[in-house]
PDB file of C-alpha atoms in Angstrom:
ATOM      1  CA  MET A   1     104.670  -6.660-137.277  1.00 60.00           C
ATOM      2  CA  ALA A   2     101.947  -6.756-139.936  1.00 80.00           C
ATOM      3  CA  ASN A   3      99.412  -9.565-139.954  1.00 90.00           C
ATOM      4  CA  VAL A   4      99.596 -12.241-142.624  1.00 91.00           C
ATOM      5  CA  ASP A   5      96.807 -11.787-145.174  1.00 91.00           C
ATOM      6  CA  SER A   6      95.403 -15.319-145.108  1.00 93.00           C
ATOM      7  CA  PRO A   7      91.585 -15.360-145.107  1.00 94.00           C
ATOM      8  CA  SER A   8      89.886 -18.651-144.271  1.00 97.00           C
ATOM      9  CA  GLY A   9      86.283 -17.627-143.715  1.00 98.00           C
ATOM     10  CA  PHE A  10      84.507 -18.376-140.443  1.00 98.00           C
ATOM     11  CA  SER A  11      86.053 -20.787-137.902  1.00 98.00           C
ATOM     12  CA  PRO A  12      83.939 -21.689-134.849  1.00 98.00           C
ATOM     13  CA  VAL A  13      85.859 -21.222-131.596  1.00 98.00           C
ATOM     14  CA  ALA A  14      83.397 -21.008-128.688  1.00 98.00           C
ATOM     15  CA  HIS A  15      79.810 -20.643-127.542  1.00 96.00           C
ATOM     16  CA  ARG A  16      78.400 -17.389-126.162  1.00 94.00           C
ATOM     17  CA  ASN A  17      78.213 -18.996-122.707  1.00 94.00           C
ATOM     18  CA  GLY A  18      82.024 -19.416-122.678  1.00 93.00           C
ATOM     19  CA  ALA A  19      82.150 -23.134-123.455  1.00 96.00           C
ATOM     20  CA  PRO A  20      84.683 -24.053-126.142  1.00 96.00           C
ATOM     21  CA  TYR A  21      83.439 -25.262-129.512  1.00 97.00           C
ATOM     22  CA  ASN A  22      83.402 -29.067-129.359  1.00 95.00           C
ATOM     23  CA  GLY A  23      83.303 -29.805-133.089  1.00 96.00           C
ATOM     24  CA  SER A  24      79.557 -30.453-133.272  1.00 96.00           C
ATOM     25  CA  PHE A  25      77.777 -30.071-136.605  1.00 98.00           C
ATOM     26  CA  ARG A  26      74.674 -31.128-138.520  1.00 98.00           C
ATOM     27  CA  VAL A  27      74.779 -32.840-141.924  1.00 98.00           C
ATOM     28  CA  TYR A  28      73.203 -31.011-144.872  1.00 98.00           C
ATOM     29  CA  SER A  29      73.196 -31.704-148.605  1.00 98.00           C
ATOM     30  CA  VAL A  30      74.138 -29.489-151.521  1.00 97.00           C
ATOM     31  CA  ALA A  31      72.168 -30.204-154.677  1.00 97.00           C
ATOM     32  CA  ALA A  32      74.034 -31.228-157.832  1.00 96.00           C
ATOM     33  CA  GLY A  33      72.290 -28.395-159.669  1.00 96.00           C
ATOM     34  CA  TYR A  34      73.811 -25.715-157.406  1.00 97.00           C
ATOM     35  CA  GLY A  35      76.567 -24.131-159.487  1.00 97.00           C
ATOM     36  CA  THR A  36      78.698 -22.473-156.800  1.00 97.00           C
ATOM     37  CA  ALA A  37      81.568 -24.174-154.978  1.00 97.00           C
ATOM     38  CA  LEU A  38      81.321 -24.347-151.165  1.00 97.00           C
ATOM     39  CA  MET A  39      84.478 -24.044-149.103  1.00 98.00           C
ATOM     40  CA  ILE A  40      85.211 -24.782-145.474  1.00 98.00           C
ATOM     41  CA  GLY A  41      84.461 -21.540-143.634  1.00 98.00           C
ATOM     42  CA  ASP A  42      81.664 -20.387-145.967  1.00 98.00           C
ATOM     43  CA  ALA A  43      78.428 -19.172-144.385  1.00 98.00           C
ATOM     44  CA  VAL A  44      75.416 -21.064-145.760  1.00 98.00           C
ATOM     45  CA  ILE A  45      71.663 -20.596-145.924  1.00 97.00           C
ATOM     46  CA  LEU A  46      68.833 -23.111-146.231  1.00 97.00           C
ATOM     47  CA  ALA A  47      67.894 -23.508-149.901  1.00 96.00           C
ATOM     48  CA  GLY A  48      64.291 -24.593-149.362  1.00 95.00           C
ATOM     49  CA  THR A  49      64.877 -27.959-151.049  1.00 97.00           C
ATOM     50  CA  SER A  50      66.045 -31.363-149.839  1.00 97.00           C
ATOM     51  CA  GLN A  51      67.653 -34.619-150.938  1.00 95.00           C
ATOM     52  CA  THR A  52      66.893 -38.186-149.885  1.00 95.00           C
ATOM     53  CA  ILE A  53      70.216 -39.976-149.518  1.00 92.00           C
ATOM     54  CA  ASN A  54      70.445 -43.531-148.157  1.00 91.00           C
ATOM     55  CA  GLY A  55      66.935 -43.194-146.734  1.00 94.00           C
ATOM     56  CA  ARG A  56      67.714 -39.902-144.930  1.00 96.00           C
ATOM     57  CA  VAL A  57      66.020 -36.658-145.893  1.00 97.00           C
ATOM     58  CA  LEU A  58      68.577 -33.844-145.725  1.00 97.00           C
ATOM     59  CA  SER A  59      67.947 -30.123-146.174  1.00 98.00           C
ATOM     60  CA  ASP A  60      69.927 -28.447-148.943  1.00 98.00           C
ATOM     61  CA  VAL A  61      72.146 -25.444-148.236  1.00 98.00           C
ATOM     62  CA  GLU A  62      73.734 -22.837-150.490  1.00 98.00           C
ATOM     63  CA  ARG A  63      76.351 -20.157-149.876  1.00 97.00           C
ATOM     64  CA  CYS A  64      74.900 -17.215-147.980  1.00 96.00           C
ATOM     65  CA  ALA A  65      75.373 -13.801-149.567  1.00 93.00           C
ATOM     66  CA  THR A  66      76.096 -10.599-147.695  1.00 90.00           C
ATOM     67  CA  ALA A  67      72.872  -9.398-146.012  1.00 89.00           C
ATOM     68  CA  GLY A  68      71.502 -12.957-145.990  1.00 90.00           C
ATOM     69  CA  VAL A  69      70.227 -14.750-142.914  1.00 93.00           C
ATOM     70  CA  THR A  70      72.622 -17.629-142.324  1.00 95.00           C
ATOM     71  CA  CYS A  71      71.912 -21.072-140.926  1.00 96.00           C
ATOM     72  CA  GLY A  72      75.567 -21.781-140.130  1.00 98.00           C
ATOM     73  CA  VAL A  73      79.081 -22.312-141.427  1.00 98.00           C
ATOM     74  CA  VAL A  74      80.603 -25.215-143.386  1.00 98.00           C
ATOM     75  CA  VAL A  75      83.154 -26.992-141.173  1.00 98.00           C
ATOM     76  CA  GLY A  76      83.690 -30.044-143.388  1.00 97.00           C
ATOM     77  CA  VAL A  77      82.705 -31.888-146.532  1.00 97.00           C
ATOM     78  CA  GLN A  78      81.941 -35.604-146.435  1.00 95.00           C
ATOM     79  CA  PRO A  79      84.371 -37.410-148.743  1.00 92.00           C
ATOM     80  CA  ASP A  80      82.902 -39.559-151.503  1.00 85.00           C
ATOM     81  CA  THR A  81      86.153 -41.372-152.225  1.00 84.00           C
ATOM     82  CA  GLN A  82      89.686 -41.491-150.885  1.00 83.00           C
ATOM     83  CA  ASP A  83      90.633 -38.834-153.448  1.00 83.00           C
ATOM     84  CA  SER A  84      87.688 -36.495-152.798  1.00 88.00           C
ATOM     85  CA  LEU A  85      88.265 -32.757-152.748  1.00 92.00           C
ATOM     86  CA  ARG A  86      88.351 -31.074-149.337  1.00 94.00           C
ATOM     87  CA  TYR A  87      85.690 -28.631-150.550  1.00 96.00           C
ATOM     88  CA  ARG A  88      82.409 -29.076-152.462  1.00 96.00           C
ATOM     89  CA  ALA A  89      83.057 -28.415-156.148  1.00 95.00           C
ATOM     90  CA  ALA A  90      80.393 -26.565-158.138  1.00 95.00           C
ATOM     91  CA  SER A  91      77.510 -28.645-159.526  1.00 96.00           C
ATOM     92  CA  THR A  92      78.207 -31.792-157.516  1.00 95.00           C
ATOM     93  CA  LEU A  93      75.918 -33.515-155.018  1.00 95.00           C
ATOM     94  CA  ARG A  94      77.807 -33.549-151.728  1.00 95.00           C
ATOM     95  CA  LEU A  95      77.100 -33.713-148.027  1.00 97.00           C
ATOM     96  CA  VAL A  96      78.485 -30.888-145.917  1.00 98.00           C
ATOM     97  CA  TYR A  97      78.990 -30.554-142.173  1.00 98.00           C
ATOM     98  CA  VAL A  98      77.560 -27.283-140.860  1.00 98.00           C
ATOM     99  CA  ALA A  99      78.108 -25.699-137.443  1.00 98.00           C
ATOM    100  CA  ASP A 100      74.571 -24.344-137.148  1.00 98.00           C
ATOM    101  CA  ASP A 101      74.266 -23.392-133.475  1.00 97.00           C
ATOM    102  CA  PRO A 102      73.083 -19.746-133.420  1.00 96.00           C
ATOM    103  CA  ASP A 103      75.111 -19.126-130.244  1.00 96.00           C
ATOM    104  CA  LEU A 104      78.536 -19.857-131.751  1.00 98.00           C
ATOM    105  CA  ILE A 105      81.375 -17.341-131.809  1.00 98.00           C
ATOM    106  CA  PHE A 106      83.565 -17.451-134.924  1.00 98.00           C
ATOM    107  CA  GLU A 107      87.044 -16.229-135.795  1.00 98.00           C
ATOM    108  CA  ILE A 108      87.327 -14.378-139.123  1.00 98.00           C
ATOM    109  CA  GLN A 109      89.867 -12.060-140.717  1.00 97.00           C
ATOM    110  CA  GLU A 110      89.086  -8.439-141.469  1.00 96.00           C
ATOM    111  CA  GLY A 111      89.592  -7.173-144.985  1.00 91.00           C
ATOM    112  CA  SER A 112      91.757  -4.352-146.255  1.00 84.00           C
ATOM    113  CA  SER A 113      89.186  -1.918-147.618  1.00 79.00           C
ATOM    114  CA  GLY A 114      88.364   1.294-145.819  1.00 77.00           C
ATOM    115  CA  THR A 115      90.008   2.050-142.495  1.00 87.00           C
ATOM    116  CA  ALA A 116      91.358  -0.806-140.393  1.00 93.00           C
ATOM    117  CA  LEU A 117      89.230  -1.757-137.396  1.00 95.00           C
ATOM    118  CA  THR A 118      90.451  -0.733-133.948  1.00 95.00           C
ATOM    119  CA  ALA A 119      89.925  -2.360-130.562  1.00 94.00           C
ATOM    120  CA  ASN A 120      87.288   0.325-129.914  1.00 96.00           C
ATOM    121  CA  ASP A 121      85.153  -1.173-132.704  1.00 96.00           C
ATOM    122  CA  ALA A 122      84.324  -4.165-130.473  1.00 96.00           C
ATOM    123  CA  GLY A 123      80.577  -4.094-129.896  1.00 96.00           C
ATOM    124  CA  LEU A 124      79.785  -2.627-133.305  1.00 97.00           C
ATOM    125  CA  ASN A 125      78.287  -4.537-136.215  1.00 97.00           C
ATOM    126  CA  ALA A 126      79.668  -5.086-139.727  1.00 96.00           C
ATOM    127  CA  ASP A 127      78.955  -6.944-142.947  1.00 96.00           C
ATOM    128  CA  TYR A 128      81.183  -9.582-144.447  1.00 96.00           C
ATOM    129  CA  VAL A 129      82.539  -9.865-147.974  1.00 95.00           C
ATOM    130  CA  VAL A 130      81.929 -13.166-149.781  1.00 95.00           C
ATOM    131  CA  ALA A 131      85.021 -14.106-151.757  1.00 92.00           C
ATOM    132  CA  SER A 132      86.113 -17.162-153.689  1.00 91.00           C
ATOM    133  CA  GLY A 133      88.057 -19.635-151.647  1.00 95.00           C
ATOM    134  CA  SER A 134      91.167 -21.658-152.406  1.00 96.00           C
ATOM    135  CA  THR A 135      90.851 -24.874-154.388  1.00 95.00           C
ATOM    136  CA  VAL A 136      94.268 -25.822-152.954  1.00 95.00           C
ATOM    137  CA  THR A 137      93.390 -25.526-149.243  1.00 95.00           C
ATOM    138  CA  GLY A 138      89.608 -25.835-149.591  1.00 96.00           C
ATOM    139  CA  LEU A 139      89.201 -22.774-147.328  1.00 98.00           C
ATOM    140  CA  SER A 140      86.835 -19.847-147.800  1.00 98.00           C
ATOM    141  CA  GLY A 141      88.002 -16.368-148.799  1.00 97.00           C
ATOM    142  CA  THR A 142      85.228 -14.598-146.866  1.00 97.00           C
ATOM    143  CA  MET A 143      86.344 -11.663-144.659  1.00 97.00           C
ATOM    144  CA  ILE A 144      84.875  -8.876-142.528  1.00 97.00           C
ATOM    145  CA  ASN A 145      84.036  -5.819-144.612  1.00 95.00           C
ATOM    146  CA  ASN A 146      85.860  -3.317-142.425  1.00 90.00           C
ATOM    147  CA  ALA A 147      84.334  -0.406-144.339  1.00 91.00           C
ATOM    148  CA  THR A 148      80.864  -1.131-142.888  1.00 93.00           C
ATOM    149  CA  GLU A 149      81.235  -1.024-139.093  1.00 93.00           C
ATOM    150  CA  ALA A 150      78.287   0.747-137.468  1.00 95.00           C
ATOM    151  CA  THR A 151      75.619   0.312-134.808  1.00 95.00           C
ATOM    152  CA  THR A 152      73.052  -0.825-137.414  1.00 93.00           C
ATOM    153  CA  ASN A 153      71.441  -4.068-136.194  1.00 90.00           C
ATOM    154  CA  THR A 154      70.754  -5.407-139.694  1.00 91.00           C
ATOM    155  CA  LEU A 155      74.458  -5.763-140.525  1.00 95.00           C
ATOM    156  CA  ASP A 156      75.607  -9.388-140.799  1.00 95.00           C
ATOM    157  CA  LEU A 157      77.998  -9.656-137.857  1.00 97.00           C
ATOM    158  CA  HIS A 158      78.475  -8.463-134.289  1.00 97.00           C
ATOM    159  CA  LEU A 159      82.142  -7.686-133.538  1.00 97.00           C
ATOM    160  CA  VAL A 160      82.955  -9.340-130.195  1.00 97.00           C
ATOM    161  CA  GLY A 161      86.604  -8.248-130.251  1.00 97.00           C
ATOM    162  CA  PRO A 162      90.006  -8.925-131.763  1.00 97.00           C
ATOM    163  CA  VAL A 163      91.482 -12.376-131.135  1.00 97.00           C
ATOM    164  CA  ALA A 164      93.947 -12.116-128.229  1.00 94.00           C
ATOM    165  CA  ARG A 165      97.022 -13.781-129.694  1.00 93.00           C
ATOM    166  CA  GLU A 166     100.635 -12.662-130.048  1.00 92.00           C
ATOM    167  CA  ASP A 167     100.548 -13.080-133.824  1.00 92.00           C
ATOM    168  CA  ASN A 168      97.421 -10.924-134.205  1.00 95.00           C
ATOM    169  CA  ALA A 169      97.974  -7.165-134.287  1.00 94.00           C
ATOM    170  CA  ILE A 170      95.234  -4.554-134.630  1.00 94.00           C
ATOM    171  CA  GLY A 171      95.115  -3.423-138.258  1.00 92.00           C
ATOM    172  CA  TYR A 172      94.443  -4.878-141.683  1.00 92.00           C
ATOM    173  CA  SER A 173      94.079  -8.683-141.747  1.00 94.00           C
ATOM    174  CA  CYS A 174      93.489  -8.791-137.973  1.00 96.00           C
ATOM    175  CA  LYS A 175      91.514 -11.831-136.817  1.00 97.00           C
ATOM    176  CA  TRP A 176      88.277 -10.970-134.992  1.00 98.00           C
ATOM    177  CA  LEU A 177      85.730 -12.866-132.919  1.00 98.00           C
ATOM    178  CA  VAL A 178      82.207 -12.373-134.270  1.00 98.00           C
ATOM    179  CA  THR A 179      78.676 -13.688-133.968  1.00 97.00           C
ATOM    180  CA  PHE A 180      75.920 -13.640-136.583  1.00 96.00           C
ATOM    181  CA  ASN A 181      73.295 -10.951-135.989  1.00 94.00           C
ATOM    182  CA  ARG A 182      70.662 -12.777-138.017  1.00 91.00           C
ATOM    183  CA  HIS A 183      70.388 -16.559-137.943  1.00 93.00           C
ATOM    184  CA  GLN A 184      67.698 -18.821-139.401  1.00 92.00           C
ATOM    185  CA  PHE A 185      67.459 -20.785-136.148  1.00 91.00           C
ATOM    186  CA  ARG A 186      67.219 -17.851-133.763  1.00 86.00           C
ATOM    187  CA  ASN A 187      65.551 -14.838-135.287  1.00 67.00           C
ATOM    188  CA  GLN A 188      61.922 -14.705-136.188  1.00 60.00           C
ATOM    189  CA  VAL A 189      62.341 -14.587-139.929  1.00 59.00           C
ATOM    190  CA  ALA A 190      59.988 -15.546-142.716  1.00 62.00           C
ATOM    191  CA  GLY A 191      60.182 -19.188-143.729  1.00 63.00           C
ATOM    192  CA  ILE A 192      61.838 -20.192-146.976  1.00 60.00           C
TER     193      ILE A 192
END
């Protein structure tokens, strides 16, 4: 049976040491002047700016592009009101919850370009494709770019393996476990 094509970006599931993900996150801000919406499951990068909100200084984040060095993944958006959107709309000051542990393993769907990944691709690296998310669900549209798998260590993701679940067949739209190859809190990268 074919997989359902339902991208939702990155979802943290476990730590590299085998411990399950416990829902931990750090609070970041997104500046009102940033004109791109942020969805749950989007990879983000430190923007190099900050906001002081209720006496707390919070680092700003922005959506991380392919080939960027991420600082984590949006796992929630702090509501401003009872009717707040589930995602951060473009050009609004909002607080976001980011799973920023560099040792997290994430679940993400592969795309449908190129040749579908196979179980033998576990251990390779690949880029991801940044795509607009859903304003209905608030979830990211980001997927693995399955036309990029290679041994190259500068690719965005390390493919741990396909998710072992009955509803997840090898082929297009398969869900994979991945880690980030380059992370702002692990790698020795230039400051922002």
